[in-house]
Amino acid sequence: MFLRSCHYCTVNNPFDGASGGIHPFDEMLYIREGEATLEWSGQEYRAEPSSLFLLNRDTPHWLAFRSGPLRFWYIEMDSGDEDGFVTGEQAIRWNRSQPLVRLDSNPIVRGIRQTVDALTESLEHGVRSKPLFGEEVMMLDVRKTIRLVQAHLGKRQGSPVIRDGTTQELIHSLMRHMESTYFEDWNLDTLARMAHLTPSYFVRAFKWTAGVTPIQYLNKLRLSAAVSFLANTDMGVQRIAEATGFGSIHYFSRLFKMKYGVSPQMWRQSHRL
DNA sequence: CCTCTTGCTAGTATGATCTC
DNA sequence: GAGATCATACTAGCAAGAGG
């Protein structure tokens, strides 16, 4: 496991800049102060103080300011292929359980808080001069945190909604696949065939597992990616619609406005002030 | 002129319910 | 658990128009 980068950020208003995108590195995100909305892999999470989010590589994520000052830190790392970071399924379960204070009665979670507090202190110190501890010590804390999260999650039962573990695993692996291929030309039939289920049963099973329908999940992934393109590139709306897998700019533009309240062009203008 | 947005509409996806 | 049916909701393409 290698450290790729770490940042301690303070955001005072919605136009102060935001954080997010897609990258091939696993990420640990901690909310120290203020409130935000984390969009990760098509789902929205309330990001409030003491929330620790684990974001798998190649999954789109976006942190939107709600109230401030918003103070947070994130660490991007290359976890390697084996046993490094949490699995996608573990990350979903963990992120849904945040913030940490809610789990304080659990001794493992108290251990996680102590480690996260040490990381916070080091990174906060880094804003003034350089991180309190060296990279090697910091990565030990990161590893420890991940192991404790895995230990905490390992004690719990899986989702009670679908008793057939095979179907649920299939849908989870399909979700991971969609996260890395959201820009491809997917439709319900193809997805259902990949899961070896009929379309109607597939939609039901998917919604039980993910909380949204397959197409809704796909559109959320695509919109998250589009926001990243709008913020970080000069690509036209037409090009972004194509690059994110939307069949038409018309549909993209409409979905975008429904979700963010403004058209893609307006969103770009307001976020570049 | 080009890019982007929006109204309209046909085709497709979804959800409820039932059956096997 | 898995599949079938059907009414309803949603998606996506076409065309027209706004705006820089």
PDB file of C-alpha atoms (C1' of nucleotides) in Angstrom:
ATOM      1  CA  MET A   1       0.000   0.000   0.000  1.00  0.00           C
ATOM      2  CA  PHE A   2       1.470   3.364  -1.050  1.00  0.00           C
ATOM      3  CA  LEU A   3       0.426   6.921  -0.261  1.00  0.00           C
ATOM      4  CA  ARG A   4      -0.450   8.839  -3.404  1.00  0.00           C
ATOM      5  CA  SER A   5      -1.467  12.143  -1.838  1.00  0.00           C
ATOM      6  CA  CYS A   6      -3.066  13.640   1.252  1.00  0.00           C
ATOM      7  CA  HIS A   7      -4.839  16.976   1.709  1.00  0.00           C
ATOM      8  CA  TYR A   8      -6.415  18.922   4.534  1.00  0.00           C
ATOM      9  CA  CYS A   9      -9.036  21.327   3.146  1.00  0.00           C
ATOM     10  CA  THR A  10     -11.198  24.173   4.417  1.00  0.00           C
ATOM     11  CA  VAL A  11     -14.191  25.375   2.362  1.00  0.00           C
ATOM     12  CA  ASN A  12     -16.145  28.455   3.455  1.00  0.00           C
ATOM     13  CA  ASN A  13     -18.901  28.629   0.847  1.00  0.00           C
ATOM     14  CA  PRO A  14     -20.360  26.599  -2.071  1.00  0.00           C
ATOM     15  CA  PHE A  15     -18.243  28.464  -4.627  1.00  0.00           C
ATOM     16  CA  ASP A  16     -14.973  27.997  -2.796  1.00  0.00           C
ATOM     17  CA  GLY A  17     -14.164  24.954  -4.855  1.00  0.00           C
ATOM     18  CA  ALA A  18     -15.175  21.345  -4.349  1.00  0.00           C
ATOM     19  CA  SER A  19     -13.515  17.994  -4.352  1.00  0.00           C
ATOM     20  CA  GLY A  20     -14.184  14.902  -6.356  1.00  0.00           C
ATOM     21  CA  GLY A  21     -13.905  13.008  -9.595  1.00  0.00           C
ATOM     22  CA  ILE A  22     -12.797   9.556 -10.619  1.00  0.00           C
ATOM     23  CA  HIS A  23      -9.267   8.215 -10.186  1.00  0.00           C
ATOM     24  CA  PRO A  24      -7.593   4.825 -10.011  1.00  0.00           C
ATOM     25  CA  PHE A  25      -6.731   5.192  -6.291  1.00  0.00           C
ATOM     26  CA  ASP A  26      -8.556   4.104  -3.162  1.00  0.00           C
ATOM     27  CA  GLU A  27      -9.451   7.012  -0.915  1.00  0.00           C
ATOM     28  CA  MET A  28     -10.170   7.703   2.726  1.00  0.00           C
ATOM     29  CA  LEU A  29     -12.234  10.858   3.366  1.00  0.00           C
ATOM     30  CA  TYR A  30     -12.852  12.291   6.826  1.00  0.00           C
ATOM     31  CA  ILE A  31     -15.220  15.153   7.686  1.00  0.00           C
ATOM     32  CA  ARG A  32     -13.796  17.144  10.593  1.00  0.00           C
ATOM     33  CA  GLU A  33     -16.213  20.086  10.730  1.00  0.00           C
ATOM     34  CA  GLY A  34     -19.192  21.526   8.835  1.00  0.00           C
ATOM     35  CA  GLU A  35     -21.654  19.658   6.628  1.00  0.00           C
ATOM     36  CA  ALA A  36     -21.560  18.415   3.057  1.00  0.00           C
ATOM     37  CA  THR A  37     -23.233  15.949   0.758  1.00  0.00           C
ATOM     38  CA  LEU A  38     -21.053  13.161  -0.539  1.00  0.00           C
ATOM     39  CA  GLU A  39     -22.085  11.664  -3.831  1.00  0.00           C
ATOM     40  CA  TRP A  40     -20.390   8.364  -4.305  1.00  0.00           C
ATOM     41  CA  SER A  41     -21.142   5.817  -6.992  1.00  0.00           C
ATOM     42  CA  GLY A  42     -24.554   7.254  -7.614  1.00  0.00           C
ATOM     43  CA  GLN A  43     -25.638   7.396  -3.963  1.00  0.00           C
ATOM     44  CA  GLU A  44     -25.869  10.448  -1.719  1.00  0.00           C
ATOM     45  CA  TYR A  45     -24.474  10.411   1.808  1.00  0.00           C
ATOM     46  CA  ARG A  46     -24.841  13.062   4.486  1.00  0.00           C
ATOM     47  CA  ALA A  47     -21.292  14.043   5.357  1.00  0.00           C
ATOM     48  CA  GLU A  48     -21.269  15.461   8.879  1.00  0.00           C
ATOM     49  CA  PRO A  49     -18.520  15.761  11.503  1.00  0.00           C
ATOM     50  CA  SER A  50     -16.741  12.488  12.381  1.00  0.00           C
ATOM     51  CA  SER A  51     -17.872  10.791   9.146  1.00  0.00           C
ATOM     52  CA  LEU A  52     -15.190   8.552   7.707  1.00  0.00           C
ATOM     53  CA  PHE A  53     -15.851   7.482   4.114  1.00  0.00           C
ATOM     54  CA  LEU A  54     -13.977   4.772   2.259  1.00  0.00           C
ATOM     55  CA  LEU A  55     -14.080   5.223  -1.521  1.00  0.00           C
ATOM     56  CA  ASN A  56     -12.912   2.469  -3.843  1.00  0.00           C
ATOM     57  CA  ARG A  57     -10.724   3.228  -6.830  1.00  0.00           C
ATOM     58  CA  ASP A  58     -12.430   4.098 -10.134  1.00  0.00           C
ATOM     59  CA  THR A  59     -15.650   5.069  -8.380  1.00  0.00           C
ATOM     60  CA  PRO A  60     -16.983   8.586  -9.078  1.00  0.00           C
ATOM     61  CA  HIS A  61     -17.310  10.770  -5.970  1.00  0.00           C
ATOM     62  CA  TRP A  62     -18.140  14.394  -5.303  1.00  0.00           C
ATOM     63  CA  LEU A  63     -18.257  16.392  -2.082  1.00  0.00           C
ATOM     64  CA  ALA A  64     -20.748  19.290  -2.152  1.00  0.00           C
ATOM     65  CA  PHE A  65     -20.708  22.032   0.487  1.00  0.00           C
ATOM     66  CA  ARG A  66     -23.809  22.327   2.724  1.00  0.00           C
ATOM     67  CA  SER A  67     -22.737  24.433   5.700  1.00  0.00           C
ATOM     68  CA  GLY A  68     -19.397  25.652   6.858  1.00  0.00           C
ATOM     69  CA  PRO A  69     -16.704  26.192   7.436  1.00  0.00           C
ATOM     70  CA  LEU A  70     -16.301  22.720   6.003  1.00  0.00           C
ATOM     71  CA  ARG A  71     -13.056  21.113   7.139  1.00  0.00           C
ATOM     72  CA  PHE A  72     -12.099  17.708   5.818  1.00  0.00           C
ATOM     73  CA  TRP A  73      -9.119  15.658   4.822  1.00  0.00           C
ATOM     74  CA  TYR A  74      -8.598  12.911   2.300  1.00  0.00           C
ATOM     75  CA  ILE A  75      -5.851  10.416   1.635  1.00  0.00           C
ATOM     76  CA  GLU A  76      -5.461   8.745  -1.752  1.00  0.00           C
ATOM     77  CA  MET A  77      -3.544   5.489  -1.840  1.00  0.00           C
ATOM     78  CA  ASP A  78      -2.542   2.651  -4.103  1.00  0.00           C
ATOM     79  CA  SER A  79      -3.687  -0.363  -2.094  1.00  0.00           C
ATOM     80  CA  GLY A  80      -2.446  -3.071  -4.455  1.00  0.00           C
ATOM     81  CA  ASP A  81      -4.669  -5.911  -5.646  1.00  0.00           C
ATOM     82  CA  GLU A  82      -4.791  -8.197  -2.641  1.00  0.00           C
ATOM     83  CA  ASP A  83      -6.478  -7.546   0.668  1.00  0.00           C
ATOM     84  CA  GLY A  84      -5.433  -3.879   0.656  1.00  0.00           C
ATOM     85  CA  PHE A  85      -8.595  -1.819   0.793  1.00  0.00           C
ATOM     86  CA  VAL A  86     -12.183  -2.708   1.687  1.00  0.00           C
ATOM     87  CA  THR A  87     -14.346  -4.327  -1.007  1.00  0.00           C
ATOM     88  CA  GLY A  88     -17.054  -2.327  -2.755  1.00  0.00           C
ATOM     89  CA  GLU A  89     -19.731  -4.109  -0.751  1.00  0.00           C
ATOM     90  CA  GLN A  90     -17.892  -3.413   2.534  1.00  0.00           C
ATOM     91  CA  ALA A  91     -17.442   0.246   1.554  1.00  0.00           C
ATOM     92  CA  ILE A  92     -21.199   0.629   0.920  1.00  0.00           C
ATOM     93  CA  ARG A  93     -22.066  -0.908   4.301  1.00  0.00           C
ATOM     94  CA  TRP A  94     -19.456   1.177   6.108  1.00  0.00           C
ATOM     95  CA  ASN A  95     -20.310   4.491   4.435  1.00  0.00           C
ATOM     96  CA  ARG A  96     -24.009   3.993   5.130  1.00  0.00           C
ATOM     97  CA  SER A  97     -23.276   3.621   8.856  1.00  0.00           C
ATOM     98  CA  GLN A  98     -21.504   6.994   9.217  1.00  0.00           C
ATOM     99  CA  PRO A  99     -20.834   9.182  11.232  1.00  0.00           C
ATOM    100  CA  LEU A 100     -18.446   7.449  13.654  1.00  0.00           C
ATOM    101  CA  VAL A 101     -20.061   9.014  16.758  1.00  0.00           C
ATOM    102  CA  ARG A 102     -23.171   6.967  16.015  1.00  0.00           C
ATOM    103  CA  LEU A 103     -21.150   3.766  16.527  1.00  0.00           C
ATOM    104  CA  ASP A 104     -19.259   4.922  19.612  1.00  0.00           C
ATOM    105  CA  SER A 105     -20.575   2.120  21.821  1.00  0.00           C
ATOM    106  CA  ASN A 106     -18.568  -0.356  19.742  1.00  0.00           C
ATOM    107  CA  PRO A 107     -15.001  -0.923  21.036  1.00  0.00           C
ATOM    108  CA  ILE A 108     -13.599  -1.528  17.527  1.00  0.00           C
ATOM    109  CA  VAL A 109     -15.099   1.762  16.307  1.00  0.00           C
ATOM    110  CA  ARG A 110     -13.626   3.580  19.312  1.00  0.00           C
ATOM    111  CA  GLY A 111     -10.250   2.235  18.132  1.00  0.00           C
ATOM    112  CA  ILE A 112     -10.956   3.569  14.645  1.00  0.00           C
ATOM    113  CA  ARG A 113     -11.771   7.010  16.093  1.00  0.00           C
ATOM    114  CA  GLN A 114      -8.488   7.126  17.990  1.00  0.00           C
ATOM    115  CA  THR A 115      -6.520   6.279  14.849  1.00  0.00           C
ATOM    116  CA  VAL A 116      -8.479   8.780  12.746  1.00  0.00           C
ATOM    117  CA  ASP A 117      -7.920  11.471  15.394  1.00  0.00           C
ATOM    118  CA  ALA A 118      -4.164  10.838  15.160  1.00  0.00           C
ATOM    119  CA  LEU A 119      -4.321  11.195  11.360  1.00  0.00           C
ATOM    120  CA  THR A 120      -6.370  14.394  11.713  1.00  0.00           C
ATOM    121  CA  GLU A 121      -3.867  15.907  14.121  1.00  0.00           C
ATOM    122  CA  SER A 122      -0.985  15.079  11.804  1.00  0.00           C
ATOM    123  CA  LEU A 123      -2.702  16.482   8.703  1.00  0.00           C
ATOM    124  CA  GLU A 124      -3.965  19.597  10.514  1.00  0.00           C
ATOM    125  CA  HIS A 125      -0.412  20.275  11.598  1.00  0.00           C
ATOM    126  CA  GLY A 126       0.620  19.833   7.966  1.00  0.00           C
ATOM    127  CA  VAL A 127      -1.480  22.856   6.946  1.00  0.00           C
ATOM    128  CA  ARG A 128       0.801  25.079   9.045  1.00  0.00           C
ATOM    129  CA  SER A 129       4.150  23.414   8.316  1.00  0.00           C
ATOM    130  CA  LYS A 130       4.357  19.742   7.341  1.00  0.00           C
ATOM    131  CA  PRO A 131       2.491  16.651   8.563  1.00  0.00           C
ATOM    132  CA  LEU A 132       3.297  15.870  12.188  1.00  0.00           C
ATOM    133  CA  PHE A 133       4.223  12.275  11.393  1.00  0.00           C
ATOM    134  CA  GLY A 134       6.116  10.965   8.396  1.00  0.00           C
ATOM    135  CA  GLU A 135       4.422   9.225   5.491  1.00  0.00           C
ATOM    136  CA  GLU A 136       5.367   5.796   6.797  1.00  0.00           C
ATOM    137  CA  VAL A 137       3.736   6.360  10.205  1.00  0.00           C
ATOM    138  CA  MET A 138       0.663   7.837   8.544  1.00  0.00           C
ATOM    139  CA  MET A 139       0.263   4.790   6.317  1.00  0.00           C
ATOM    140  CA  LEU A 140       0.480   2.559   9.382  1.00  0.00           C
ATOM    141  CA  ASP A 141      -2.518   4.438  10.794  1.00  0.00           C
ATOM    142  CA  VAL A 142      -4.318   4.160   7.445  1.00  0.00           C
ATOM    143  CA  ARG A 143      -3.694   0.390   7.337  1.00  0.00           C
ATOM    144  CA  LYS A 144      -4.796   0.030  10.940  1.00  0.00           C
ATOM    145  CA  THR A 145      -8.011   1.940  10.229  1.00  0.00           C
ATOM    146  CA  ILE A 146      -8.840  -0.258   7.261  1.00  0.00           C
ATOM    147  CA  ARG A 147      -8.145  -3.466   9.197  1.00  0.00           C
ATOM    148  CA  LEU A 148     -10.362  -2.264  12.054  1.00  0.00           C
ATOM    149  CA  VAL A 149     -13.164  -1.382   9.620  1.00  0.00           C
ATOM    150  CA  GLN A 150     -12.848  -4.850   8.068  1.00  0.00           C
ATOM    151  CA  ALA A 151     -12.932  -6.424  11.544  1.00  0.00           C
ATOM    152  CA  HIS A 152     -16.004  -4.365  12.457  1.00  0.00           C
ATOM    153  CA  LEU A 153     -17.852  -5.264   9.252  1.00  0.00           C
ATOM    154  CA  GLY A 154     -16.871  -8.918   9.487  1.00  0.00           C
ATOM    155  CA  LYS A 155     -18.914  -9.305  12.645  1.00  0.00           C
ATOM    156  CA  ARG A 156     -22.129  -8.256  10.999  1.00  0.00           C
ATOM    157  CA  GLN A 157     -24.705 -10.202   9.021  1.00  0.00           C
ATOM    158  CA  GLY A 158     -25.180  -9.539   5.331  1.00  0.00           C
ATOM    159  CA  SER A 159     -28.283  -7.835   3.952  1.00  0.00           C
ATOM    160  CA  PRO A 160     -31.444  -9.620   5.040  1.00  0.00           C
ATOM    161  CA  VAL A 161     -33.355  -8.478   1.984  1.00  0.00           C
ATOM    162  CA  ILE A 162     -32.285 -11.133  -0.469  1.00  0.00           C
ATOM    163  CA  ARG A 163     -31.605 -14.460   1.173  1.00  0.00           C
ATOM    164  CA  ASP A 164     -29.885 -15.852  -1.900  1.00  0.00           C
ATOM    165  CA  GLY A 165     -26.277 -14.750  -1.408  1.00  0.00           C
ATOM    166  CA  THR A 166     -25.357 -15.682  -4.987  1.00  0.00           C
ATOM    167  CA  THR A 167     -27.854 -13.218  -6.493  1.00  0.00           C
ATOM    168  CA  GLN A 168     -26.736 -10.451  -4.155  1.00  0.00           C
ATOM    169  CA  GLU A 169     -23.050 -11.084  -4.890  1.00  0.00           C
ATOM    170  CA  LEU A 170     -23.819 -11.083  -8.597  1.00  0.00           C
ATOM    171  CA  ILE A 171     -25.552  -7.720  -8.352  1.00  0.00           C
ATOM    172  CA  HIS A 172     -22.736  -6.247  -6.287  1.00  0.00           C
ATOM    173  CA  SER A 173     -20.147  -7.371  -8.819  1.00  0.00           C
ATOM    174  CA  LEU A 174     -22.345  -6.015 -11.616  1.00  0.00           C
ATOM    175  CA  MET A 175     -22.511  -2.665  -9.775  1.00  0.00           C
ATOM    176  CA  ARG A 176     -18.701  -2.570  -9.585  1.00  0.00           C
ATOM    177  CA  HIS A 177     -18.585  -3.390 -13.293  1.00  0.00           C
ATOM    178  CA  MET A 178     -21.034  -0.581 -14.081  1.00  0.00           C
ATOM    179  CA  GLU A 179     -18.907   1.857 -12.060  1.00  0.00           C
ATOM    180  CA  SER A 180     -15.949   1.291 -14.353  1.00  0.00           C
ATOM    181  CA  THR A 181     -17.941   1.018 -17.614  1.00  0.00           C
ATOM    182  CA  TYR A 182     -20.790   3.510 -17.025  1.00  0.00           C
ATOM    183  CA  PHE A 183     -19.913   5.252 -20.322  1.00  0.00           C
ATOM    184  CA  GLU A 184     -20.713   2.160 -22.375  1.00  0.00           C
ATOM    185  CA  ASP A 185     -24.017   1.557 -24.124  1.00  0.00           C
ATOM    186  CA  TRP A 186     -25.885  -0.321 -21.386  1.00  0.00           C
ATOM    187  CA  ASN A 187     -29.544  -1.237 -21.375  1.00  0.00           C
ATOM    188  CA  LEU A 188     -31.696  -3.263 -19.037  1.00  0.00           C
ATOM    189  CA  ASP A 189     -31.688  -6.385 -21.214  1.00  0.00           C
ATOM    190  CA  THR A 190     -27.894  -6.582 -21.396  1.00  0.00           C
ATOM    191  CA  LEU A 191     -27.509  -6.034 -17.660  1.00  0.00           C
ATOM    192  CA  ALA A 192     -30.174  -8.634 -16.832  1.00  0.00           C
ATOM    193  CA  ARG A 193     -28.531 -11.143 -19.171  1.00  0.00           C
ATOM    194  CA  MET A 194     -25.182 -10.579 -17.442  1.00  0.00           C
ATOM    195  CA  ALA A 195     -26.854 -11.338 -14.106  1.00  0.00           C
ATOM    196  CA  HIS A 196     -28.604 -14.394 -15.630  1.00  0.00           C
ATOM    197  CA  LEU A 197     -31.992 -13.019 -14.520  1.00  0.00           C
ATOM    198  CA  THR A 198     -35.112 -11.920 -16.350  1.00  0.00           C
ATOM    199  CA  PRO A 199     -35.380  -8.111 -16.677  1.00  0.00           C
ATOM    200  CA  SER A 200     -38.318  -7.786 -14.290  1.00  0.00           C
ATOM    201  CA  TYR A 201     -36.735  -9.893 -11.554  1.00  0.00           C
ATOM    202  CA  PHE A 202     -33.371  -8.239 -12.141  1.00  0.00           C
ATOM    203  CA  VAL A 203     -34.819  -4.757 -11.541  1.00  0.00           C
ATOM    204  CA  ARG A 204     -36.448  -5.925  -8.316  1.00  0.00           C
ATOM    205  CA  ALA A 205     -33.310  -7.678  -7.058  1.00  0.00           C
ATOM    206  CA  PHE A 206     -31.140  -4.714  -8.017  1.00  0.00           C
ATOM    207  CA  LYS A 207     -33.371  -2.265  -6.179  1.00  0.00           C
ATOM    208  CA  TRP A 208     -33.372  -4.466  -3.075  1.00  0.00           C
ATOM    209  CA  THR A 209     -29.581  -4.467  -3.104  1.00  0.00           C
ATOM    210  CA  ALA A 210     -28.713  -0.960  -4.308  1.00  0.00           C
ATOM    211  CA  GLY A 211     -31.771   1.036  -3.279  1.00  0.00           C
ATOM    212  CA  VAL A 212     -32.253   2.334  -6.837  1.00  0.00           C
ATOM    213  CA  THR A 213     -33.114   0.731 -10.189  1.00  0.00           C
ATOM    214  CA  PRO A 214     -30.280  -0.263 -12.563  1.00  0.00           C
ATOM    215  CA  ILE A 215     -30.945   2.631 -14.947  1.00  0.00           C
ATOM    216  CA  GLN A 216     -31.196   5.133 -12.081  1.00  0.00           C
ATOM    217  CA  TYR A 217     -27.883   3.850 -10.727  1.00  0.00           C
ATOM    218  CA  LEU A 218     -26.297   4.140 -14.157  1.00  0.00           C
ATOM    219  CA  ASN A 219     -27.599   7.683 -14.611  1.00  0.00           C
ATOM    220  CA  LYS A 220     -26.280   8.741 -11.210  1.00  0.00           C
ATOM    221  CA  LEU A 221     -22.839   7.375 -12.122  1.00  0.00           C
ATOM    222  CA  ARG A 222     -22.987   9.213 -15.428  1.00  0.00           C
ATOM    223  CA  LEU A 223     -24.111  12.511 -13.867  1.00  0.00           C
ATOM    224  CA  SER A 224     -21.349  12.320 -11.236  1.00  0.00           C
ATOM    225  CA  ALA A 225     -18.796  11.809 -14.004  1.00  0.00           C
ATOM    226  CA  ALA A 226     -20.356  14.668 -16.018  1.00  0.00           C
ATOM    227  CA  VAL A 227     -19.992  17.054 -13.063  1.00  0.00           C
ATOM    228  CA  SER A 228     -16.338  16.115 -12.870  1.00  0.00           C
ATOM    229  CA  PHE A 229     -15.873  16.789 -16.606  1.00  0.00           C
ATOM    230  CA  LEU A 230     -17.684  20.145 -16.319  1.00  0.00           C
ATOM    231  CA  ALA A 231     -15.544  21.239 -13.403  1.00  0.00           C
ATOM    232  CA  ASN A 232     -12.170  19.992 -14.591  1.00  0.00           C
ATOM    233  CA  THR A 233     -12.202  20.179 -18.395  1.00  0.00           C
ATOM    234  CA  ASP A 234     -13.210  22.521 -21.211  1.00  0.00           C
ATOM    235  CA  MET A 235     -15.182  19.832 -23.045  1.00  0.00           C
ATOM    236  CA  GLY A 236     -18.492  20.974 -24.537  1.00  0.00           C
ATOM    237  CA  VAL A 237     -21.786  19.708 -23.134  1.00  0.00           C
ATOM    238  CA  GLN A 238     -22.287  17.576 -26.258  1.00  0.00           C
ATOM    239  CA  ARG A 239     -18.881  15.899 -25.788  1.00  0.00           C
ATOM    240  CA  ILE A 240     -19.504  15.336 -22.093  1.00  0.00           C
ATOM    241  CA  ALA A 241     -22.876  13.732 -22.831  1.00  0.00           C
ATOM    242  CA  GLU A 242     -21.127  11.339 -25.231  1.00  0.00           C
ATOM    243  CA  ALA A 243     -18.178  10.669 -22.920  1.00  0.00           C
ATOM    244  CA  THR A 244     -20.429   9.770 -20.007  1.00  0.00           C
ATOM    245  CA  GLY A 245     -22.585   7.369 -22.014  1.00  0.00           C
ATOM    246  CA  PHE A 246     -25.731   9.465 -22.441  1.00  0.00           C
ATOM    247  CA  GLY A 247     -27.363   8.592 -25.720  1.00  0.00           C
ATOM    248  CA  SER A 248     -28.394  12.185 -26.361  1.00  0.00           C
ATOM    249  CA  ILE A 249     -27.397  15.617 -25.189  1.00  0.00           C
ATOM    250  CA  HIS A 250     -31.113  16.386 -24.805  1.00  0.00           C
ATOM    251  CA  TYR A 251     -31.666  13.670 -22.277  1.00  0.00           C
ATOM    252  CA  PHE A 252     -28.395  14.513 -20.489  1.00  0.00           C
ATOM    253  CA  SER A 253     -29.263  18.184 -20.263  1.00  0.00           C
ATOM    254  CA  ARG A 254     -32.702  17.410 -18.876  1.00  0.00           C
ATOM    255  CA  LEU A 255     -31.522  14.887 -16.277  1.00  0.00           C
ATOM    256  CA  PHE A 256     -28.771  17.276 -15.214  1.00  0.00           C
ATOM    257  CA  LYS A 257     -31.213  20.121 -14.647  1.00  0.00           C
ATOM    258  CA  MET A 258     -33.578  17.845 -12.727  1.00  0.00           C
ATOM    259  CA  LYS A 259     -30.775  16.823 -10.373  1.00  0.00           C
ATOM    260  CA  TYR A 260     -28.803  20.042  -9.953  1.00  0.00           C
ATOM    261  CA  GLY A 261     -31.499  22.616 -10.666  1.00  0.00           C
ATOM    262  CA  VAL A 262     -29.499  24.329 -13.435  1.00  0.00           C
ATOM    263  CA  SER A 263     -28.396  23.369 -16.928  1.00  0.00           C
ATOM    264  CA  PRO A 264     -24.865  21.919 -17.416  1.00  0.00           C
ATOM    265  CA  GLN A 265     -23.623  25.171 -18.932  1.00  0.00           C
ATOM    266  CA  MET A 266     -24.991  27.266 -16.066  1.00  0.00           C
ATOM    267  CA  TRP A 267     -23.507  24.842 -13.529  1.00  0.00           C
ATOM    268  CA  ARG A 268     -20.080  25.219 -15.129  1.00  0.00           C
ATOM    269  CA  GLN A 269     -20.326  29.021 -15.136  1.00  0.00           C
ATOM    270  CA  SER A 270     -21.366  29.230 -11.481  1.00  0.00           C
ATOM    271  CA  HIS A 271     -18.606  26.849 -10.394  1.00  0.00           C
ATOM    272  CA  ARG A 272     -15.900  28.723 -12.209  1.00  0.00           C
ATOM    273  CA  LEU A 273     -16.483  32.106 -10.598  1.00  0.00           C
TER     274      LEU A 273
ATOM    275  C1'  DC B   1     -23.435  29.625 -37.188  1.00  0.00           C
ATOM    276  C1'  DC B   2     -22.890  26.738 -33.476  1.00  0.00           C
ATOM    277  C1'  DT B   3     -24.046  25.150 -28.974  1.00  0.00           C
ATOM    278  C1'  DC B   4     -27.396  24.331 -25.776  1.00  0.00           C
ATOM    279  C1'  DT B   5     -32.236  24.015 -23.976  1.00  0.00           C
ATOM    280  C1'  DT B   6     -36.973  22.517 -24.156  1.00  0.00           C
ATOM    281  C1'  DG B   7     -41.720  20.726 -25.901  1.00  0.00           C
ATOM    282  C1'  DC B   8     -43.640  16.774 -27.793  1.00  0.00           C
ATOM    283  C1'  DT B   9     -44.097  11.907 -28.340  1.00  0.00           C
ATOM    284  C1'  DA B  10     -43.057   6.876 -29.318  1.00  0.00           C
ATOM    285  C1'  DG B  11     -40.794   3.267 -27.330  1.00  0.00           C
ATOM    286  C1'  DT B  12     -38.854   1.206 -23.202  1.00  0.00           C
ATOM    287  C1'  DA B  13     -38.303   0.410 -18.217  1.00  0.00           C
ATOM    288  C1'  DT B  14     -40.474  -0.111 -13.845  1.00  0.00           C
ATOM    289  C1'  DG B  15     -43.526  -1.719 -10.172  1.00  0.00           C
ATOM    290  C1'  DA B  16     -47.432  -4.364  -8.602  1.00  0.00           C
ATOM    291  C1'  DT B  17     -49.446  -8.580  -8.585  1.00  0.00           C
ATOM    292  C1'  DC B  18     -50.088 -13.195  -9.603  1.00  0.00           C
ATOM    293  C1'  DT B  19     -48.541 -17.915 -10.761  1.00  0.00           C
ATOM    294  C1'  DC B  20     -45.376 -21.764 -10.827  1.00  0.00           C
TER     295       DC B  20
ATOM    296  C1'  DG C   1     -36.822 -17.903  -5.705  1.00  0.00           C
ATOM    297  C1'  DA C   2     -38.025 -17.036 -10.410  1.00  0.00           C
ATOM    298  C1'  DG C   3     -40.914 -15.722 -14.282  1.00  0.00           C
ATOM    299  C1'  DA C   4     -45.172 -13.515 -16.718  1.00  0.00           C
ATOM    300  C1'  DT C   5     -48.379  -9.847 -17.477  1.00  0.00           C
ATOM    301  C1'  DC C   6     -49.947  -5.220 -17.725  1.00  0.00           C
ATOM    302  C1'  DA C   7     -50.722  -0.333 -16.395  1.00  0.00           C
ATOM    303  C1'  DT C   8     -47.928   3.479 -15.464  1.00  0.00           C
ATOM    304  C1'  DA C   9     -43.716   6.124 -15.395  1.00  0.00           C
ATOM    305  C1'  DC C  10     -39.562   7.102 -17.526  1.00  0.00           C
ATOM    306  C1'  DT C  11     -36.186   7.517 -21.430  1.00  0.00           C
ATOM    307  C1'  DA C  12     -34.521   9.213 -25.560  1.00  0.00           C
ATOM    308  C1'  DG C  13     -35.020  11.059 -30.274  1.00  0.00           C
ATOM    309  C1'  DC C  14     -36.809  14.801 -33.250  1.00  0.00           C
ATOM    310  C1'  DA C  15     -37.568  19.429 -34.119  1.00  0.00           C
ATOM    311  C1'  DA C  16     -37.746  24.178 -33.017  1.00  0.00           C
ATOM    312  C1'  DG C  17     -36.005  28.069 -30.873  1.00  0.00           C
ATOM    313  C1'  DA C  18     -32.884  30.917 -27.728  1.00  0.00           C
ATOM    314  C1'  DG C  19     -28.565  32.950 -27.043  1.00  0.00           C
ATOM    315  C1'  DG C  20     -23.615  33.949 -27.489  1.00  0.00           C
TER     316       DG C  20
END
